[in-house]
mmCIF file of C-alpha atoms and ligand atoms in Angstrom:
data_model
loop_
_atom_site.group_PDB
_atom_site.id
_atom_site.type_symbol
_atom_site.label_atom_id
_atom_site.label_comp_id
_atom_site.label_asym_id
_atom_site.label_seq_id
_atom_site.Cartn_x
_atom_site.Cartn_y
_atom_site.Cartn_z
ATOM 1 C CA MET A 50 0.000 0.000 0.000
ATOM 2 C CA HIS A 51 1.187 3.511 -0.719
ATOM 3 C CA ASP A 52 2.087 6.125 1.813
ATOM 4 C CA LEU A 53 -0.794 8.337 2.707
ATOM 5 C CA TYR A 54 -0.396 12.043 2.033
ATOM 6 C CA GLY A 55 -1.203 12.999 5.626
ATOM 7 C CA VAL A 56 -3.529 15.701 4.299
ATOM 8 C CA ASN A 57 -7.200 15.313 3.450
ATOM 9 C CA MET A 58 -7.792 17.050 0.150
ATOM 10 C CA ILE A 59 -10.637 19.593 0.248
ATOM 11 C CA LEU A 60 -13.152 18.793 -2.495
ATOM 12 C CA LYS A 61 -14.834 22.196 -2.556
ATOM 13 C CA GLY A 62 -14.214 25.353 -4.594
ATOM 14 C CA LYS A 63 -11.993 23.488 -7.076
ATOM 15 C CA ASN A 64 -12.016 23.597 -10.878
ATOM 16 C CA ILE A 65 -12.225 20.004 -12.084
ATOM 17 C CA LEU A 66 -11.927 18.485 -15.559
ATOM 18 C CA ILE A 67 -13.384 14.981 -16.002
ATOM 19 C CA THR A 68 -12.576 13.269 -19.302
ATOM 20 C CA GLY A 69 -15.462 11.110 -20.513
ATOM 21 C CA GLY A 70 -17.660 12.786 -17.901
ATOM 22 C CA ALA A 71 -20.917 12.874 -19.903
ATOM 23 C CA THR A 72 -21.896 9.279 -19.025
ATOM 24 C CA GLY A 73 -21.380 6.495 -16.474
ATOM 25 C CA ILE A 74 -18.853 6.856 -13.669
ATOM 26 C CA GLY A 75 -17.639 10.261 -14.919
ATOM 27 C CA LEU A 76 -21.177 11.685 -14.904
ATOM 28 C CA ALA A 77 -21.878 10.342 -11.395
ATOM 29 C CA LEU A 78 -18.631 11.915 -10.218
ATOM 30 C CA ALA A 79 -19.501 15.186 -11.976
ATOM 31 C CA LYS A 80 -22.821 15.239 -10.088
ATOM 32 C CA ASN A 81 -21.184 14.592 -6.696
ATOM 33 C CA LEU A 82 -18.394 17.105 -7.227
ATOM 34 C CA SER A 83 -20.815 19.784 -8.508
ATOM 35 C CA ASN A 84 -23.032 19.256 -5.462
ATOM 36 C CA LEU A 85 -19.982 19.769 -3.227
ATOM 37 C CA GLY A 86 -19.442 23.258 -4.681
ATOM 38 C CA ASN A 87 -16.831 22.640 -7.357
ATOM 39 C CA THR A 88 -16.778 23.984 -10.926
ATOM 40 C CA VAL A 89 -16.915 20.868 -13.101
ATOM 41 C CA ILE A 90 -15.995 20.591 -16.768
ATOM 42 C CA VAL A 91 -16.669 17.372 -18.668
ATOM 43 C CA CYS A 92 -15.418 16.431 -22.104
ATOM 44 C CA GLY A 93 -16.262 13.714 -24.580
ATOM 45 C CA ARG A 94 -16.634 13.087 -28.314
ATOM 46 C CA ARG A 95 -20.449 13.043 -28.593
ATOM 47 C CA GLN A 96 -22.079 16.488 -28.410
ATOM 48 C CA GLN A 97 -25.506 14.953 -27.741
ATOM 49 C CA LYS A 98 -24.263 13.075 -24.660
ATOM 50 C CA LEU A 99 -22.617 16.262 -23.399
ATOM 51 C CA GLU A 100 -25.873 18.195 -23.818
ATOM 52 C CA GLU A 101 -27.865 15.442 -22.088
ATOM 53 C CA ALA A 102 -25.391 15.623 -19.197
ATOM 54 C CA LYS A 103 -25.888 19.396 -18.969
ATOM 55 C CA GLN A 104 -29.647 18.926 -18.852
ATOM 56 C CA LYS A 105 -29.151 16.620 -15.842
ATOM 57 C CA ILE A 106 -26.603 18.924 -14.144
ATOM 58 C CA PRO A 107 -27.264 22.527 -15.313
ATOM 59 C CA SER A 108 -24.110 23.922 -13.661
ATOM 60 C CA LEU A 109 -21.927 21.579 -15.726
ATOM 61 C CA ASN A 110 -19.493 22.999 -18.288
ATOM 62 C CA ILE A 111 -19.237 20.838 -21.392
ATOM 63 C CA ARG A 112 -16.579 20.567 -24.081
ATOM 64 C CA LYS A 113 -16.467 18.405 -27.181
ATOM 65 C CA CYS A 114 -12.992 16.903 -27.231
ATOM 66 C CA ASP A 115 -11.483 13.668 -28.474
ATOM 67 C CA ILE A 116 -8.652 13.120 -26.010
ATOM 68 C CA THR A 117 -6.675 11.121 -28.584
ATOM 69 C CA ASN A 118 -6.461 14.229 -30.807
ATOM 70 C CA ASN A 119 -3.643 16.627 -29.878
ATOM 71 C CA ASN A 120 -5.351 19.657 -31.470
ATOM 72 C CA ASP A 121 -8.519 18.946 -29.474
ATOM 73 C CA ARG A 122 -6.530 18.569 -26.255
ATOM 74 C CA VAL A 123 -4.596 21.795 -26.759
ATOM 75 C CA SER A 124 -7.648 23.827 -27.725
ATOM 76 C CA MET A 125 -9.506 22.513 -24.652
ATOM 77 C CA TYR A 126 -6.484 23.452 -22.525
ATOM 78 C CA LYS A 127 -6.531 27.027 -23.917
ATOM 79 C CA TRP A 128 -10.294 27.324 -23.452
ATOM 80 C CA ILE A 129 -10.005 26.144 -19.828
ATOM 81 C CA ASP A 130 -7.132 28.555 -19.185
ATOM 82 C CA SER A 131 -8.971 31.571 -20.607
ATOM 83 C CA SER A 132 -12.496 30.731 -19.373
ATOM 84 C CA PHE A 133 -11.768 29.288 -15.925
ATOM 85 C CA GLY A 134 -8.215 30.389 -15.123
ATOM 86 C CA GLY A 135 -7.106 26.755 -15.032
ATOM 87 C CA ILE A 136 -8.031 23.558 -13.191
ATOM 88 C CA ASP A 137 -7.025 22.142 -9.816
ATOM 89 C CA ILE A 138 -8.034 18.535 -10.533
ATOM 90 C CA LEU A 139 -7.791 16.381 -13.649
ATOM 91 C CA VAL A 140 -9.846 13.179 -13.618
ATOM 92 C CA ASN A 141 -8.613 10.777 -16.302
ATOM 93 C CA ASN A 142 -11.784 8.738 -16.649
ATOM 94 C CA ALA A 143 -12.437 8.317 -20.409
ATOM 95 C CA GLY A 144 -12.174 4.725 -21.533
ATOM 96 C CA ILE A 145 -13.430 2.079 -23.922
ATOM 97 C CA GLN A 146 -13.489 -1.709 -23.771
ATOM 98 C CA ARG A 147 -13.271 -4.150 -26.671
ATOM 99 C CA TYR A 148 -13.512 -7.905 -26.976
ATOM 100 C CA LEU A 149 -10.423 -9.522 -28.509
ATOM 101 C CA ASP A 150 -9.666 -13.153 -29.314
ATOM 102 C CA MET A 151 -6.164 -13.430 -30.792
ATOM 103 C CA ARG A 152 -7.138 -16.757 -32.440
ATOM 104 C CA GLU A 153 -9.684 -15.030 -34.671
ATOM 105 C CA ARG A 154 -8.108 -13.717 -37.889
ATOM 106 C CA ASN A 155 -10.944 -11.404 -39.064
ATOM 107 C CA GLU A 156 -9.244 -8.100 -38.509
ATOM 108 C CA MET A 157 -6.180 -6.554 -36.914
ATOM 109 C CA PRO A 158 -6.537 -5.700 -33.213
ATOM 110 C CA ASN A 159 -7.948 -2.202 -32.752
ATOM 111 C CA ASN A 160 -5.416 -0.069 -30.908
ATOM 112 C CA ASP A 161 -8.037 2.532 -29.913
ATOM 113 C CA GLU A 162 -8.105 1.050 -26.420
ATOM 114 C CA ILE A 163 -4.396 1.677 -25.965
ATOM 115 C CA GLU A 164 -4.774 5.199 -27.378
ATOM 116 C CA ILE A 165 -7.807 6.189 -25.301
ATOM 117 C CA ASN A 166 -7.245 4.263 -22.077
ATOM 118 C CA PHE A 167 -3.511 4.768 -21.750
ATOM 119 C CA SER A 168 -1.594 6.961 -24.248
ATOM 120 C CA SER A 169 -4.079 9.841 -24.005
ATOM 121 C CA LEU A 170 -4.098 9.639 -20.213
ATOM 122 C CA VAL A 171 -0.314 10.122 -20.270
ATOM 123 C CA ASN A 172 -0.516 12.924 -22.855
ATOM 124 C CA ILE A 173 -3.314 14.867 -21.201
ATOM 125 C CA SER A 174 -1.592 14.575 -17.802
ATOM 126 C CA TYR A 175 1.627 15.891 -19.372
ATOM 127 C CA LEU A 176 -0.256 18.808 -20.934
ATOM 128 C CA PHE A 177 -2.067 19.868 -17.751
ATOM 129 C CA LEU A 178 0.692 19.241 -15.192
ATOM 130 C CA PRO A 179 2.319 22.695 -15.431
ATOM 131 C CA MET A 180 -1.131 24.249 -14.865
ATOM 132 C CA LEU A 181 -1.797 21.932 -11.919
ATOM 133 C CA MET A 182 1.613 22.594 -10.398
ATOM 134 C CA LYS A 183 0.809 26.324 -10.134
ATOM 135 C CA ARG A 184 -2.215 25.671 -7.929
ATOM 136 C CA LYS A 185 -2.260 25.611 -4.136
ATOM 137 C CA GLU A 186 -3.622 22.071 -3.880
ATOM 138 C CA ALA A 187 -4.012 19.930 -6.997
ATOM 139 C CA ALA A 188 -4.652 16.340 -8.056
ATOM 140 C CA ILE A 189 -4.664 13.869 -10.891
ATOM 141 C CA ILE A 190 -7.209 11.090 -10.443
ATOM 142 C CA ASN A 191 -6.768 8.104 -12.761
ATOM 143 C CA VAL A 192 -9.516 5.525 -13.261
ATOM 144 C CA SER A 193 -8.051 2.036 -13.698
ATOM 145 C CA SER A 194 -10.040 -1.178 -13.043
ATOM 146 C CA GLY A 195 -10.021 -4.397 -11.063
ATOM 147 C CA LEU A 196 -9.091 -5.948 -14.425
ATOM 148 C CA GLY A 197 -5.763 -4.129 -14.212
ATOM 149 C CA PHE A 198 -4.955 -6.425 -11.277
ATOM 150 C CA VAL A 199 -6.529 -9.664 -12.551
ATOM 151 C CA PRO A 200 -7.100 -9.745 -16.345
ATOM 152 C CA LEU A 201 -10.235 -11.014 -18.051
ATOM 153 C CA ALA A 202 -8.817 -12.839 -21.080
ATOM 154 C CA ARG A 203 -11.568 -11.815 -23.502
ATOM 155 C CA PHE A 204 -10.735 -8.172 -22.771
ATOM 156 C CA ALA A 205 -7.011 -8.824 -23.125
ATOM 157 C CA VAL A 206 -5.912 -5.389 -24.350
ATOM 158 C CA TYR A 207 -8.368 -3.532 -22.093
ATOM 159 C CA SER A 208 -7.011 -5.364 -19.031
ATOM 160 C CA ALA A 209 -3.441 -4.612 -20.119
ATOM 161 C CA THR A 210 -4.203 -0.887 -20.536
ATOM 162 C CA LYS A 211 -5.579 -0.812 -17.000
ATOM 163 C CA ALA A 212 -2.464 -2.559 -15.626
ATOM 164 C CA ALA A 213 -0.480 0.139 -17.457
ATOM 165 C CA VAL A 214 -2.621 2.856 -15.850
ATOM 166 C CA HIS A 215 -1.889 1.358 -12.429
ATOM 167 C CA SER A 216 1.858 1.202 -13.072
ATOM 168 C CA PHE A 217 1.995 4.721 -14.555
ATOM 169 C CA THR A 218 -0.041 6.120 -11.653
ATOM 170 C CA MET A 219 2.450 4.717 -9.129
ATOM 171 C CA SER A 220 5.370 6.306 -10.980
ATOM 172 C CA LEU A 221 3.556 9.619 -11.416
ATOM 173 C CA ARG A 222 2.707 9.691 -7.703
ATOM 174 C CA HIS A 223 6.356 9.146 -6.902
ATOM 175 C CA GLN A 224 7.505 11.876 -9.313
ATOM 176 C CA MET A 225 4.958 14.348 -7.886
ATOM 177 C CA LYS A 226 5.693 13.617 -4.235
ATOM 178 C CA ASP A 227 7.398 16.970 -3.537
ATOM 179 C CA THR A 228 4.840 19.021 -5.464
ATOM 180 C CA CYS A 229 1.293 20.213 -4.734
ATOM 181 C CA VAL A 230 -0.097 17.515 -7.092
ATOM 182 C CA LYS A 231 -1.502 14.467 -5.346
ATOM 183 C CA VAL A 232 -2.092 11.406 -7.511
ATOM 184 C CA TYR A 233 -5.006 9.038 -6.898
ATOM 185 C CA GLU A 234 -6.123 5.799 -8.532
ATOM 186 C CA ILE A 235 -9.740 4.657 -8.655
ATOM 187 C CA ILE A 236 -10.187 0.898 -9.020
ATOM 188 C CA PRO A 237 -13.826 0.048 -9.808
ATOM 189 C CA PRO A 238 -15.289 -3.471 -10.074
ATOM 190 C CA ILE A 239 -18.031 -4.139 -12.659
ATOM 191 C CA VAL A 240 -20.250 -1.048 -12.812
ATOM 192 C CA HIS A 241 -23.695 -1.843 -14.226
ATOM 193 C CA ASP A 242 -25.159 1.544 -15.232
ATOM 194 C CA THR A 243 -22.504 2.778 -17.668
ATOM 195 C CA GLU A 244 -22.107 2.753 -21.457
ATOM 196 C CA LEU A 245 -18.804 0.845 -21.430
ATOM 197 C CA LYS A 246 -20.393 -2.218 -23.030
ATOM 198 C CA GLY A 247 -22.709 -0.204 -25.275
ATOM 199 C CA LYS A 248 -25.728 -0.878 -23.039
ATOM 200 C CA PRO A 249 -26.361 -1.150 -19.287
ATOM 201 C CA ILE A 250 -25.291 -4.560 -18.006
ATOM 202 C CA GLU A 251 -27.193 -6.809 -15.647
ATOM 203 C CA LYS A 252 -26.925 -5.880 -11.989
ATOM 204 C CA THR A 253 -25.290 -8.719 -10.015
ATOM 205 C CA GLU A 254 -24.008 -9.195 -6.478
ATOM 206 C CA ASN A 255 -20.515 -8.353 -7.789
ATOM 207 C CA SER A 256 -21.494 -5.152 -9.584
ATOM 208 C CA VAL A 257 -21.979 -1.650 -8.206
ATOM 209 C CA SER A 258 -23.632 1.505 -9.544
ATOM 210 C CA SER A 259 -21.708 4.501 -10.853
ATOM 211 C CA ASP A 260 -23.124 6.500 -7.900
ATOM 212 C CA GLU A 261 -21.502 4.012 -5.502
ATOM 213 C CA VAL A 262 -18.159 4.492 -7.271
ATOM 214 C CA ALA A 263 -18.537 8.283 -7.176
ATOM 215 C CA ASP A 264 -19.373 8.201 -3.438
ATOM 216 C CA ALA A 265 -16.322 5.995 -2.784
ATOM 217 C CA VAL A 266 -14.095 8.423 -4.723
ATOM 218 C CA VAL A 267 -15.219 11.452 -2.712
ATOM 219 C CA ASP A 268 -14.967 9.484 0.522
ATOM 220 C CA GLY A 269 -11.528 8.035 -0.336
ATOM 221 C CA ILE A 270 -9.972 11.338 -1.418
ATOM 222 C CA SER A 271 -11.459 13.170 1.560
ATOM 223 C CA ASN A 272 -9.917 10.469 3.776
ATOM 224 C CA ASP A 273 -6.414 10.519 2.258
ATOM 225 C CA MET A 274 -6.506 7.234 0.308
ATOM 226 C CA PRO A 275 -4.211 7.312 -2.770
ATOM 227 C CA GLU A 276 -5.644 4.037 -4.104
ATOM 228 C CA ILE A 277 -9.423 3.702 -3.880
ATOM 229 C CA ALA A 278 -10.699 0.219 -4.680
ATOM 230 C CA VAL A 279 -14.469 -0.318 -4.705
ATOM 231 C CA GLY A 280 -16.572 -3.448 -3.960
ATOM 232 C CA THR A 281 -15.083 -6.712 -5.197
ATOM 233 C CA ALA A 282 -12.097 -4.821 -6.661
ATOM 234 C CA LYS A 283 -10.871 -4.359 -3.078
ATOM 235 C CA ARG A 284 -9.915 -8.049 -2.938
ATOM 236 C CA TRP A 285 -8.403 -8.037 -6.441
ATOM 237 C CA HIS A 286 -6.360 -4.950 -5.573
ATOM 238 C CA THR A 287 -4.723 -6.537 -2.528
ATOM 239 C CA ALA A 288 -4.614 -10.171 -3.753
ATOM 240 C CA SER A 289 -1.430 -12.216 -3.299
ATOM 241 C CA LYS A 290 0.008 -13.973 -6.383
ATOM 242 C CA SER A 291 -1.827 -17.190 -5.537
ATOM 243 C CA GLU A 292 -5.108 -15.394 -4.750
ATOM 244 C CA ALA A 293 -4.844 -13.474 -8.050
ATOM 245 C CA GLU A 294 -4.262 -16.759 -9.907
ATOM 246 C CA GLU A 295 -7.306 -18.273 -8.218
ATOM 247 C CA ILE A 296 -9.459 -15.255 -9.204
ATOM 248 C CA PHE A 297 -8.022 -15.411 -12.755
ATOM 249 C CA ARG A 298 -8.981 -19.098 -13.102
ATOM 250 C CA ARG A 299 -12.476 -18.438 -11.752
ATOM 251 C CA ILE A 300 -13.358 -15.438 -13.927
ATOM 252 C CA ASN A 301 -11.879 -16.974 -17.077
ATOM 253 C CA SER A 302 -13.387 -20.455 -16.739
HETATM 254 N N1 NAP B 953 -18.168 0.062 -16.310
HETATM 255 C C1 NAP B 953 -17.329 -0.751 -15.697
HETATM 256 O O1 NAP B 953 -17.675 -1.915 -15.376
HETATM 257 C C2 NAP B 953 -15.932 -0.277 -15.338
HETATM 258 C C3 NAP B 953 -15.169 -1.040 -14.452
HETATM 259 C C4 NAP B 953 -13.889 -0.631 -14.149
HETATM 260 C C5 NAP B 953 -13.368 0.523 -14.701
HETATM 261 N N2 NAP B 953 -14.132 1.255 -15.572
HETATM 262 C C6 NAP B 953 -13.530 2.458 -16.163
HETATM 263 O O2 NAP B 953 -14.298 3.590 -15.815
HETATM 264 C C7 NAP B 953 -14.079 4.616 -16.778
HETATM 265 C C8 NAP B 953 -15.414 5.215 -17.179
HETATM 266 O O3 NAP B 953 -16.147 4.255 -17.936
HETATM 267 P P1 NAP B 953 -17.701 3.962 -17.700
HETATM 268 O O4 NAP B 953 -17.803 2.586 -17.184
HETATM 269 O O5 NAP B 953 -18.344 5.069 -16.965
HETATM 270 O O6 NAP B 953 -18.205 3.859 -19.232
HETATM 271 P P2 NAP B 953 -18.888 4.925 -20.184
HETATM 272 O O7 NAP B 953 -20.225 5.289 -19.666
HETATM 273 O O8 NAP B 953 -18.798 4.347 -21.541
HETATM 274 O O9 NAP B 953 -17.931 6.211 -20.069
HETATM 275 C C9 NAP B 953 -16.771 6.358 -20.833
HETATM 276 C C10 NAP B 953 -16.744 7.784 -21.362
HETATM 277 O O10 NAP B 953 -15.507 7.994 -22.058
HETATM 278 C C11 NAP B 953 -15.778 8.829 -23.156
HETATM 279 N N3 NAP B 953 -14.727 8.647 -24.162
HETATM 280 C C12 NAP B 953 -14.382 7.508 -24.808
HETATM 281 N N4 NAP B 953 -13.409 7.747 -25.692
HETATM 282 C C13 NAP B 953 -13.132 9.076 -25.605
HETATM 283 C C14 NAP B 953 -12.241 9.934 -26.286
HETATM 284 N N5 NAP B 953 -11.423 9.472 -27.256
HETATM 285 N N6 NAP B 953 -12.211 11.245 -25.949
HETATM 286 C C15 NAP B 953 -13.030 11.720 -24.988
HETATM 287 N N7 NAP B 953 -13.899 10.957 -24.308
HETATM 288 C C16 NAP B 953 -13.955 9.647 -24.626
HETATM 289 C C17 NAP B 953 -17.152 8.375 -23.662
HETATM 290 O O11 NAP B 953 -17.827 9.410 -24.358
HETATM 291 P P3 NAP B 953 -17.759 9.566 -25.960
HETATM 292 O O12 NAP B 953 -17.941 8.182 -26.545
HETATM 293 O O13 NAP B 953 -18.869 10.500 -26.282
HETATM 294 O O14 NAP B 953 -16.419 10.157 -26.259
HETATM 295 C C18 NAP B 953 -17.860 8.076 -22.351
HETATM 296 O O15 NAP B 953 -18.585 9.205 -21.910
HETATM 297 C C19 NAP B 953 -13.318 3.970 -17.944
HETATM 298 O O16 NAP B 953 -11.944 4.304 -17.858
HETATM 299 C C20 NAP B 953 -13.509 2.475 -17.693
HETATM 300 O O17 NAP B 953 -12.469 1.719 -18.213
HETATM 301 C C21 NAP B 953 -15.402 0.886 -15.887
#
């Protein structure tokens, strides 16, 4: 487990950018953080989803932005700088998930998952870090997954991107340790009311709602927890090698 910061971050009066915040976990987090008195900006590729999000949370600020596109990222950065005077918190939440069976020869693997889930997270963090480092108290919050700790074979690349997010987040936290930027990792289990699989998935005893994840994030950050695992992901997150192998066998059988 990582060292605690020894300071409970105040989640009030902050400017917060949530990538992929128009739906699912990002939207639930946007709602919680807006209710706590923060200025929340969400971005995503689909204008309609952004507008629907604004109808649900009128105080929300929305921005069409494909985080894989450097021009989009830079123009969002400039807009945030001029319209809001910067952000204090960057939530790297945008993500996609694809099925992949390496035995099937229909088409080449789609590297969008690597681009969206990992490369863009690195690039957008790099872009916003100088802005964050000028603030009094700042944070980067990265959303990984329980599958970053125990992979689900049919989501082979997705699981690998989430393991990469975990590894990168540890290194970033270490690099930022003498700065004002705290680095958090959110580790959700299956979340049933999101668009990750194109449609809401069946609620089970192992799944949670996006509101439960958002509540755990606010609670964890307010209580100085750099790694916030939710529901069944708590066990995956702290599993020994043999426990992880046992979970791997069970979920892939
Ligand atoms: N749902 C789960 O079971 C689960 C479990 C563990 C971790 N997670 C993680 O939680 C995070 C949020 O996912 P979710 O479950 O809430 O699913 P979701 O509802 O599909 O949210 C993902 C969001 O990312 C946005 N997005 C995707 N590609 C983007 C891009 N190139 N640029 C900007 N935005 C982009 C999507 O909007 P547009 O398509 O409009 O761009 C969408 O709003 C993801 O990182 C996911 O891996 C989810």
